[in-house]
């Protein structure tokens, strides 16, 4: 790749957040020290914004949900973040909540990213997970099931917008008797 095209290829990409591996693939080079040195140079010059080790953004105006799914992978945005956006709960939560292979809170800038552990079989199954603008986000039905799975007895403010057919289609994915019983009771109460 010609010398001046490295930064241009990043800036032309639809992504706003990049891992070291993303950039190496974009440049068609192995993730080597040369790539790291070049990225650190661009960050020092102000051409790229370094978020944390191995994570870069085009500017400070990066997509926070895109970053959420790039910090730890595999991961997808779910729980309160989706439930509030979809109107199933009315409370405001500042952290972005993400389903992941581990439980951890990570702060980047002023934003807190709260990762919650979901078993591997559920995490890697794409049923009920939409891919939009370089990020993965749970549907309202998947977020509903994710929340009940990790929190047990959770209060929802509005279940009228749920597509119960989708909920019942995804329920076997969790393979959890407590969750199945709870969802069936909620279904009967909301019919």
JSON list of C-alpha atoms in Angstrom, two decimals:
[
{"chain": "A", "resi": 1, "resn": "UNK", "atom": "CA", "xyz": [0.00, 0.00, 0.00]},
{"chain": "A", "resi": 2, "resn": "UNK", "atom": "CA", "xyz": [1.45, 3.44, -0.87]},
{"chain": "A", "resi": 3, "resn": "UNK", "atom": "CA", "xyz": [2.56, 5.47, 2.14]},
{"chain": "A", "resi": 4, "resn": "UNK", "atom": "CA", "xyz": [-0.19, 8.13, 1.95]},
{"chain": "A", "resi": 5, "resn": "UNK", "atom": "CA", "xyz": [-2.99, 5.58, 1.62]},
{"chain": "A", "resi": 6, "resn": "UNK", "atom": "CA", "xyz": [-2.75, 4.11, 5.12]},
{"chain": "A", "resi": 7, "resn": "UNK", "atom": "CA", "xyz": [-4.60, 6.90, 6.92]},
{"chain": "A", "resi": 8, "resn": "UNK", "atom": "CA", "xyz": [-6.93, 7.48, 3.97]},
{"chain": "A", "resi": 9, "resn": "UNK", "atom": "CA", "xyz": [-8.09, 3.85, 4.03]},
{"chain": "A", "resi": 10, "resn": "UNK", "atom": "CA", "xyz": [-9.05, 4.21, 7.71]},
{"chain": "A", "resi": 11, "resn": "UNK", "atom": "CA", "xyz": [-10.85, 7.51, 7.20]},
{"chain": "A", "resi": 12, "resn": "UNK", "atom": "CA", "xyz": [-12.85, 6.14, 4.23]},
{"chain": "A", "resi": 13, "resn": "UNK", "atom": "CA", "xyz": [-14.04, 3.10, 6.17]},
{"chain": "A", "resi": 14, "resn": "UNK", "atom": "CA", "xyz": [-17.67, 3.14, 7.42]},
{"chain": "A", "resi": 15, "resn": "UNK", "atom": "CA", "xyz": [-16.41, 2.06, 10.86]},
{"chain": "A", "resi": 16, "resn": "UNK", "atom": "CA", "xyz": [-15.79, 4.66, 13.55]},
{"chain": "A", "resi": 17, "resn": "UNK", "atom": "CA", "xyz": [-13.90, 2.32, 15.91]},
{"chain": "A", "resi": 18, "resn": "UNK", "atom": "CA", "xyz": [-11.01, 0.02, 14.96]},
{"chain": "A", "resi": 19, "resn": "UNK", "atom": "CA", "xyz": [-9.03, -2.68, 16.67]},
{"chain": "A", "resi": 20, "resn": "UNK", "atom": "CA", "xyz": [-5.42, -3.31, 15.74]},
{"chain": "A", "resi": 21, "resn": "UNK", "atom": "CA", "xyz": [-6.57, -6.43, 13.84]},
{"chain": "A", "resi": 22, "resn": "UNK", "atom": "CA", "xyz": [-9.21, -4.43, 11.91]},
{"chain": "A", "resi": 23, "resn": "UNK", "atom": "CA", "xyz": [-6.58, -2.00, 10.71]},
{"chain": "A", "resi": 24, "resn": "UNK", "atom": "CA", "xyz": [-4.10, -4.74, 9.82]},
{"chain": "A", "resi": 25, "resn": "UNK", "atom": "CA", "xyz": [-6.79, -6.40, 7.70]},
{"chain": "A", "resi": 26, "resn": "UNK", "atom": "CA", "xyz": [-7.69, -3.09, 6.10]},
{"chain": "A", "resi": 27, "resn": "UNK", "atom": "CA", "xyz": [-4.04, -2.48, 5.23]},
{"chain": "A", "resi": 28, "resn": "UNK", "atom": "CA", "xyz": [-3.55, -6.13, 4.19]},
{"chain": "A", "resi": 29, "resn": "UNK", "atom": "CA", "xyz": [-0.60, -6.48, 6.55]},
{"chain": "A", "resi": 30, "resn": "UNK", "atom": "CA", "xyz": [0.04, -8.73, 9.55]},
{"chain": "A", "resi": 31, "resn": "UNK", "atom": "CA", "xyz": [-0.70, -7.17, 12.95]},
{"chain": "A", "resi": 32, "resn": "UNK", "atom": "CA", "xyz": [2.97, -6.32, 13.51]},
{"chain": "A", "resi": 33, "resn": "UNK", "atom": "CA", "xyz": [5.05, -3.76, 15.37]},
{"chain": "A", "resi": 34, "resn": "UNK", "atom": "CA", "xyz": [5.14, -1.66, 12.17]},
{"chain": "A", "resi": 35, "resn": "UNK", "atom": "CA", "xyz": [1.33, -1.34, 12.25]},
{"chain": "A", "resi": 36, "resn": "UNK", "atom": "CA", "xyz": [1.42, -0.39, 15.95]},
{"chain": "A", "resi": 37, "resn": "UNK", "atom": "CA", "xyz": [4.13, 2.21, 15.37]},
{"chain": "A", "resi": 38, "resn": "UNK", "atom": "CA", "xyz": [2.20, 3.74, 12.46]},
{"chain": "A", "resi": 39, "resn": "UNK", "atom": "CA", "xyz": [-1.02, 3.87, 14.51]},
{"chain": "A", "resi": 40, "resn": "UNK", "atom": "CA", "xyz": [0.74, 5.45, 17.48]},
{"chain": "A", "resi": 41, "resn": "UNK", "atom": "CA", "xyz": [2.21, 8.05, 15.13]},
{"chain": "A", "resi": 42, "resn": "UNK", "atom": "CA", "xyz": [-1.25, 8.88, 13.73]},
{"chain": "A", "resi": 43, "resn": "UNK", "atom": "CA", "xyz": [-2.61, 9.15, 17.28]},
{"chain": "A", "resi": 44, "resn": "UNK", "atom": "CA", "xyz": [0.22, 11.50, 18.37]},
{"chain": "A", "resi": 45, "resn": "UNK", "atom": "CA", "xyz": [-0.38, 13.65, 15.27]},
{"chain": "A", "resi": 46, "resn": "UNK", "atom": "CA", "xyz": [-4.10, 13.89, 16.10]},
{"chain": "A", "resi": 47, "resn": "UNK", "atom": "CA", "xyz": [-5.18, 12.01, 12.96]},
{"chain": "A", "resi": 48, "resn": "UNK", "atom": "CA", "xyz": [-6.61, 9.14, 15.02]},
{"chain": "A", "resi": 49, "resn": "UNK", "atom": "CA", "xyz": [-8.03, 9.06, 18.52]},
{"chain": "A", "resi": 50, "resn": "UNK", "atom": "CA", "xyz": [-6.61, 6.36, 20.80]},
{"chain": "A", "resi": 51, "resn": "UNK", "atom": "CA", "xyz": [-9.36, 4.98, 23.03]},
{"chain": "A", "resi": 52, "resn": "UNK", "atom": "CA", "xyz": [-7.27, 2.41, 24.91]},
{"chain": "A", "resi": 53, "resn": "UNK", "atom": "CA", "xyz": [-4.60, -0.15, 24.09]},
{"chain": "A", "resi": 54, "resn": "UNK", "atom": "CA", "xyz": [-5.40, -1.68, 20.71]},
{"chain": "A", "resi": 55, "resn": "UNK", "atom": "CA", "xyz": [-8.52, 0.45, 20.09]},
{"chain": "A", "resi": 56, "resn": "UNK", "atom": "CA", "xyz": [-8.63, 3.53, 17.89]},
{"chain": "A", "resi": 57, "resn": "UNK", "atom": "CA", "xyz": [-11.32, 5.86, 16.56]},
{"chain": "A", "resi": 58, "resn": "UNK", "atom": "CA", "xyz": [-11.44, 8.29, 13.66]},
{"chain": "A", "resi": 59, "resn": "UNK", "atom": "CA", "xyz": [-12.30, 11.12, 16.07]},
{"chain": "A", "resi": 60, "resn": "UNK", "atom": "CA", "xyz": [-13.75, 11.79, 19.50]},
{"chain": "A", "resi": 61, "resn": "UNK", "atom": "CA", "xyz": [-17.22, 11.54, 17.91]},
{"chain": "A", "resi": 62, "resn": "UNK", "atom": "CA", "xyz": [-17.13, 7.75, 17.57]},
{"chain": "A", "resi": 63, "resn": "UNK", "atom": "CA", "xyz": [-20.20, 5.51, 17.89]},
{"chain": "A", "resi": 64, "resn": "UNK", "atom": "CA", "xyz": [-20.34, 4.42, 21.55]},
{"chain": "A", "resi": 65, "resn": "UNK", "atom": "CA", "xyz": [-22.39, 1.30, 20.74]},
{"chain": "A", "resi": 66, "resn": "UNK", "atom": "CA", "xyz": [-19.87, 0.29, 18.09]},
{"chain": "A", "resi": 67, "resn": "UNK", "atom": "CA", "xyz": [-17.10, 0.63, 20.66]},
{"chain": "A", "resi": 68, "resn": "UNK", "atom": "CA", "xyz": [-19.12, -1.43, 23.16]},
{"chain": "A", "resi": 69, "resn": "UNK", "atom": "CA", "xyz": [-18.97, -4.48, 20.90]},
{"chain": "A", "resi": 70, "resn": "UNK", "atom": "CA", "xyz": [-15.28, -3.98, 20.02]},
{"chain": "A", "resi": 71, "resn": "UNK", "atom": "CA", "xyz": [-13.82, -3.86, 23.55]},
{"chain": "A", "resi": 72, "resn": "UNK", "atom": "CA", "xyz": [-14.44, -7.56, 24.28]},
{"chain": "A", "resi": 73, "resn": "UNK", "atom": "CA", "xyz": [-15.56, -9.98, 21.59]},
{"chain": "A", "resi": 74, "resn": "UNK", "atom": "CA", "xyz": [-17.82, -11.78, 21.04]},
{"chain": "A", "resi": 75, "resn": "UNK", "atom": "CA", "xyz": [-20.36, -9.33, 22.44]},
{"chain": "A", "resi": 76, "resn": "UNK", "atom": "CA", "xyz": [-23.63, -7.58, 21.63]},
{"chain": "A", "resi": 77, "resn": "UNK", "atom": "CA", "xyz": [-25.51, -4.64, 23.15]},
{"chain": "A", "resi": 78, "resn": "UNK", "atom": "CA", "xyz": [-28.46, -5.82, 25.26]},
{"chain": "A", "resi": 79, "resn": "UNK", "atom": "CA", "xyz": [-30.08, -5.58, 28.71]},
{"chain": "A", "resi": 80, "resn": "UNK", "atom": "CA", "xyz": [-31.14, -2.14, 30.00]},
{"chain": "A", "resi": 81, "resn": "UNK", "atom": "CA", "xyz": [-29.64, -0.32, 27.00]},
{"chain": "A", "resi": 82, "resn": "UNK", "atom": "CA", "xyz": [-32.01, -2.04, 24.56]},
{"chain": "A", "resi": 83, "resn": "UNK", "atom": "CA", "xyz": [-34.93, -2.33, 27.00]},
{"chain": "A", "resi": 84, "resn": "UNK", "atom": "CA", "xyz": [-34.95, 1.44, 27.65]},
{"chain": "A", "resi": 85, "resn": "UNK", "atom": "CA", "xyz": [-34.55, 2.27, 23.96]},
{"chain": "A", "resi": 86, "resn": "UNK", "atom": "CA", "xyz": [-37.44, -0.04, 23.06]},
{"chain": "A", "resi": 87, "resn": "UNK", "atom": "CA", "xyz": [-39.72, 1.26, 25.86]},
{"chain": "A", "resi": 88, "resn": "UNK", "atom": "CA", "xyz": [-39.92, -1.91, 27.96]},
{"chain": "A", "resi": 89, "resn": "UNK", "atom": "CA", "xyz": [-38.45, -0.05, 30.94]},
{"chain": "A", "resi": 90, "resn": "UNK", "atom": "CA", "xyz": [-38.74, 3.65, 31.64]},
{"chain": "A", "resi": 91, "resn": "UNK", "atom": "CA", "xyz": [-35.65, 4.19, 33.80]},
{"chain": "A", "resi": 92, "resn": "UNK", "atom": "CA", "xyz": [-32.57, 5.89, 32.38]},
{"chain": "A", "resi": 93, "resn": "UNK", "atom": "CA", "xyz": [-29.26, 4.07, 32.70]},
{"chain": "A", "resi": 94, "resn": "UNK", "atom": "CA", "xyz": [-26.03, 5.87, 31.77]},
{"chain": "A", "resi": 95, "resn": "UNK", "atom": "CA", "xyz": [-23.84, 2.77, 31.28]},
{"chain": "A", "resi": 96, "resn": "UNK", "atom": "CA", "xyz": [-24.03, 0.80, 28.05]},
{"chain": "A", "resi": 97, "resn": "UNK", "atom": "CA", "xyz": [-24.90, -2.82, 28.90]},
{"chain": "A", "resi": 98, "resn": "UNK", "atom": "CA", "xyz": [-23.37, -5.60, 26.83]},
{"chain": "A", "resi": 99, "resn": "UNK", "atom": "CA", "xyz": [-23.70, -9.40, 26.77]},
{"chain": "A", "resi": 100, "resn": "UNK", "atom": "CA", "xyz": [-20.24, -10.97, 26.82]},
{"chain": "A", "resi": 101, "resn": "UNK", "atom": "CA", "xyz": [-18.21, -13.95, 27.98]},
{"chain": "A", "resi": 102, "resn": "UNK", "atom": "CA", "xyz": [-17.26, -12.21, 31.24]},
{"chain": "A", "resi": 103, "resn": "UNK", "atom": "CA", "xyz": [-18.61, -9.75, 33.80]},
{"chain": "A", "resi": 104, "resn": "UNK", "atom": "CA", "xyz": [-16.66, -6.51, 33.95]},
{"chain": "A", "resi": 105, "resn": "UNK", "atom": "CA", "xyz": [-17.08, -2.73, 33.97]},
{"chain": "A", "resi": 106, "resn": "UNK", "atom": "CA", "xyz": [-14.77, -0.72, 31.73]},
{"chain": "A", "resi": 107, "resn": "UNK", "atom": "CA", "xyz": [-14.69, 3.08, 31.54]},
{"chain": "A", "resi": 108, "resn": "UNK", "atom": "CA", "xyz": [-13.50, 4.80, 28.37]},
{"chain": "A", "resi": 109, "resn": "UNK", "atom": "CA", "xyz": [-13.71, 8.56, 28.43]},
{"chain": "A", "resi": 110, "resn": "UNK", "atom": "CA", "xyz": [-16.77, 9.40, 30.50]},
{"chain": "A", "resi": 111, "resn": "UNK", "atom": "CA", "xyz": [-18.73, 6.33, 29.33]},
{"chain": "A", "resi": 112, "resn": "UNK", "atom": "CA", "xyz": [-19.07, 3.17, 31.43]},
{"chain": "A", "resi": 113, "resn": "UNK", "atom": "CA", "xyz": [-19.41, -0.12, 29.55]},
{"chain": "A", "resi": 114, "resn": "UNK", "atom": "CA", "xyz": [-20.96, -2.81, 31.72]},
{"chain": "A", "resi": 115, "resn": "UNK", "atom": "CA", "xyz": [-20.38, -6.35, 30.48]},
{"chain": "A", "resi": 116, "resn": "UNK", "atom": "CA", "xyz": [-22.52, -9.20, 31.79]},
{"chain": "A", "resi": 117, "resn": "UNK", "atom": "CA", "xyz": [-21.66, -12.84, 31.39]},
{"chain": "A", "resi": 118, "resn": "UNK", "atom": "CA", "xyz": [-23.93, -15.00, 29.25]},
{"chain": "A", "resi": 119, "resn": "UNK", "atom": "CA", "xyz": [-23.19, -18.66, 28.65]},
{"chain": "A", "resi": 120, "resn": "UNK", "atom": "CA", "xyz": [-21.29, -19.34, 25.44]},
{"chain": "A", "resi": 121, "resn": "UNK", "atom": "CA", "xyz": [-24.10, -21.19, 23.64]},
{"chain": "A", "resi": 122, "resn": "UNK", "atom": "CA", "xyz": [-26.36, -18.15, 24.02]},
{"chain": "A", "resi": 123, "resn": "UNK", "atom": "CA", "xyz": [-23.68, -15.54, 23.36]},
{"chain": "A", "resi": 124, "resn": "UNK", "atom": "CA", "xyz": [-22.58, -16.92, 19.99]},
{"chain": "A", "resi": 125, "resn": "UNK", "atom": "CA", "xyz": [-26.10, -17.71, 18.73]},
{"chain": "A", "resi": 126, "resn": "UNK", "atom": "CA", "xyz": [-27.22, -14.87, 16.46]},
{"chain": "A", "resi": 127, "resn": "UNK", "atom": "CA", "xyz": [-30.96, -15.52, 16.85]},
{"chain": "A", "resi": 128, "resn": "UNK", "atom": "CA", "xyz": [-32.47, -12.19, 17.93]},
{"chain": "A", "resi": 129, "resn": "UNK", "atom": "CA", "xyz": [-29.28, -10.21, 17.37]},
{"chain": "A", "resi": 130, "resn": "UNK", "atom": "CA", "xyz": [-29.30, -7.55, 14.64]},
{"chain": "A", "resi": 131, "resn": "UNK", "atom": "CA", "xyz": [-26.20, -6.19, 12.94]},
{"chain": "A", "resi": 132, "resn": "UNK", "atom": "CA", "xyz": [-26.52, -2.48, 12.32]},
{"chain": "A", "resi": 133, "resn": "UNK", "atom": "CA", "xyz": [-23.81, 0.01, 11.37]},
{"chain": "A", "resi": 134, "resn": "UNK", "atom": "CA", "xyz": [-20.82, -2.10, 12.42]},
{"chain": "A", "resi": 135, "resn": "UNK", "atom": "CA", "xyz": [-22.36, -3.20, 15.73]},
{"chain": "A", "resi": 136, "resn": "UNK", "atom": "CA", "xyz": [-24.49, -6.04, 17.09]},
{"chain": "A", "resi": 137, "resn": "UNK", "atom": "CA", "xyz": [-27.62, -5.18, 19.05]},
{"chain": "A", "resi": 138, "resn": "UNK", "atom": "CA", "xyz": [-30.20, -7.50, 20.61]},
{"chain": "A", "resi": 139, "resn": "UNK", "atom": "CA", "xyz": [-33.82, -7.20, 19.55]},
{"chain": "A", "resi": 140, "resn": "UNK", "atom": "CA", "xyz": [-36.24, -6.20, 22.31]},
{"chain": "A", "resi": 141, "resn": "UNK", "atom": "CA", "xyz": [-37.28, -9.85, 22.66]},
{"chain": "A", "resi": 142, "resn": "UNK", "atom": "CA", "xyz": [-33.68, -11.08, 22.99]},
{"chain": "A", "resi": 143, "resn": "UNK", "atom": "CA", "xyz": [-32.86, -8.31, 25.49]},
{"chain": "A", "resi": 144, "resn": "UNK", "atom": "CA", "xyz": [-35.97, -9.26, 27.48]},
{"chain": "A", "resi": 145, "resn": "UNK", "atom": "CA", "xyz": [-34.82, -12.89, 27.69]},
{"chain": "A", "resi": 146, "resn": "UNK", "atom": "CA", "xyz": [-31.20, -11.89, 28.40]},
{"chain": "A", "resi": 147, "resn": "UNK", "atom": "CA", "xyz": [-32.35, -9.72, 31.32]},
{"chain": "A", "resi": 148, "resn": "UNK", "atom": "CA", "xyz": [-34.54, -12.42, 32.82]},
{"chain": "A", "resi": 149, "resn": "UNK", "atom": "CA", "xyz": [-31.75, -14.96, 32.36]},
{"chain": "A", "resi": 150, "resn": "UNK", "atom": "CA", "xyz": [-29.13, -12.95, 34.28]},
{"chain": "A", "resi": 151, "resn": "UNK", "atom": "CA", "xyz": [-31.35, -11.08, 36.74]},
{"chain": "A", "resi": 152, "resn": "UNK", "atom": "CA", "xyz": [-34.05, -13.61, 37.55]},
{"chain": "A", "resi": 153, "resn": "UNK", "atom": "CA", "xyz": [-36.91, -11.50, 38.80]},
{"chain": "A", "resi": 154, "resn": "UNK", "atom": "CA", "xyz": [-36.77, -8.17, 36.94]},
{"chain": "A", "resi": 155, "resn": "UNK", "atom": "CA", "xyz": [-39.55, -5.57, 36.75]},
{"chain": "A", "resi": 156, "resn": "UNK", "atom": "CA", "xyz": [-40.55, -4.43, 33.26]},
{"chain": "A", "resi": 157, "resn": "UNK", "atom": "CA", "xyz": [-42.71, -1.33, 32.87]},
{"chain": "A", "resi": 158, "resn": "UNK", "atom": "CA", "xyz": [-44.30, -2.17, 29.51]},
{"chain": "A", "resi": 159, "resn": "UNK", "atom": "CA", "xyz": [-44.49, -5.57, 27.82]},
{"chain": "A", "resi": 160, "resn": "UNK", "atom": "CA", "xyz": [-47.17, -4.64, 25.25]},
{"chain": "A", "resi": 161, "resn": "UNK", "atom": "CA", "xyz": [-44.65, -4.18, 22.42]},
{"chain": "A", "resi": 162, "resn": "UNK", "atom": "CA", "xyz": [-43.09, -7.64, 22.82]},
{"chain": "A", "resi": 163, "resn": "UNK", "atom": "CA", "xyz": [-43.63, -10.12, 20.01]},
{"chain": "A", "resi": 164, "resn": "UNK", "atom": "CA", "xyz": [-44.37, -13.18, 22.15]},
{"chain": "A", "resi": 165, "resn": "UNK", "atom": "CA", "xyz": [-43.94, -15.50, 19.15]},
{"chain": "A", "resi": 166, "resn": "UNK", "atom": "CA", "xyz": [-40.31, -14.35, 18.86]},
{"chain": "A", "resi": 167, "resn": "UNK", "atom": "CA", "xyz": [-39.80, -14.70, 22.61]},
{"chain": "A", "resi": 168, "resn": "UNK", "atom": "CA", "xyz": [-41.07, -18.28, 22.53]},
{"chain": "A", "resi": 169, "resn": "UNK", "atom": "CA", "xyz": [-38.93, -19.07, 19.48]},
{"chain": "A", "resi": 170, "resn": "UNK", "atom": "CA", "xyz": [-35.76, -17.89, 21.28]},
{"chain": "A", "resi": 171, "resn": "UNK", "atom": "CA", "xyz": [-36.60, -19.38, 24.69]},
{"chain": "A", "resi": 172, "resn": "UNK", "atom": "CA", "xyz": [-35.17, -22.90, 24.00]},
{"chain": "A", "resi": 173, "resn": "UNK", "atom": "CA", "xyz": [-31.80, -21.28, 23.19]},
{"chain": "A", "resi": 174, "resn": "UNK", "atom": "CA", "xyz": [-31.30, -20.53, 26.91]},
{"chain": "A", "resi": 175, "resn": "UNK", "atom": "CA", "xyz": [-32.10, -24.12, 28.01]},
{"chain": "A", "resi": 176, "resn": "UNK", "atom": "CA", "xyz": [-33.16, -22.89, 31.46]},
{"chain": "A", "resi": 177, "resn": "UNK", "atom": "CA", "xyz": [-36.18, -24.27, 33.35]},
{"chain": "A", "resi": 178, "resn": "UNK", "atom": "CA", "xyz": [-36.53, -21.27, 35.67]},
{"chain": "A", "resi": 179, "resn": "UNK", "atom": "CA", "xyz": [-36.51, -18.90, 32.69]},
{"chain": "A", "resi": 180, "resn": "UNK", "atom": "CA", "xyz": [-39.05, -21.00, 30.78]},
{"chain": "A", "resi": 181, "resn": "UNK", "atom": "CA", "xyz": [-41.43, -21.09, 33.73]},
{"chain": "A", "resi": 182, "resn": "UNK", "atom": "CA", "xyz": [-41.08, -17.36, 34.33]},
{"chain": "A", "resi": 183, "resn": "UNK", "atom": "CA", "xyz": [-41.65, -16.45, 30.64]},
{"chain": "A", "resi": 184, "resn": "UNK", "atom": "CA", "xyz": [-44.71, -18.71, 30.41]},
{"chain": "A", "resi": 185, "resn": "UNK", "atom": "CA", "xyz": [-46.20, -17.07, 33.53]},
{"chain": "A", "resi": 186, "resn": "UNK", "atom": "CA", "xyz": [-45.55, -13.60, 32.07]},
{"chain": "A", "resi": 187, "resn": "UNK", "atom": "CA", "xyz": [-47.09, -14.63, 28.75]},
{"chain": "A", "resi": 188, "resn": "UNK", "atom": "CA", "xyz": [-50.27, -15.81, 30.46]},
{"chain": "A", "resi": 189, "resn": "UNK", "atom": "CA", "xyz": [-50.46, -12.62, 32.53]},
{"chain": "A", "resi": 190, "resn": "UNK", "atom": "CA", "xyz": [-50.08, -10.43, 29.43]},
{"chain": "A", "resi": 191, "resn": "UNK", "atom": "CA", "xyz": [-52.65, -12.10, 27.16]}
]
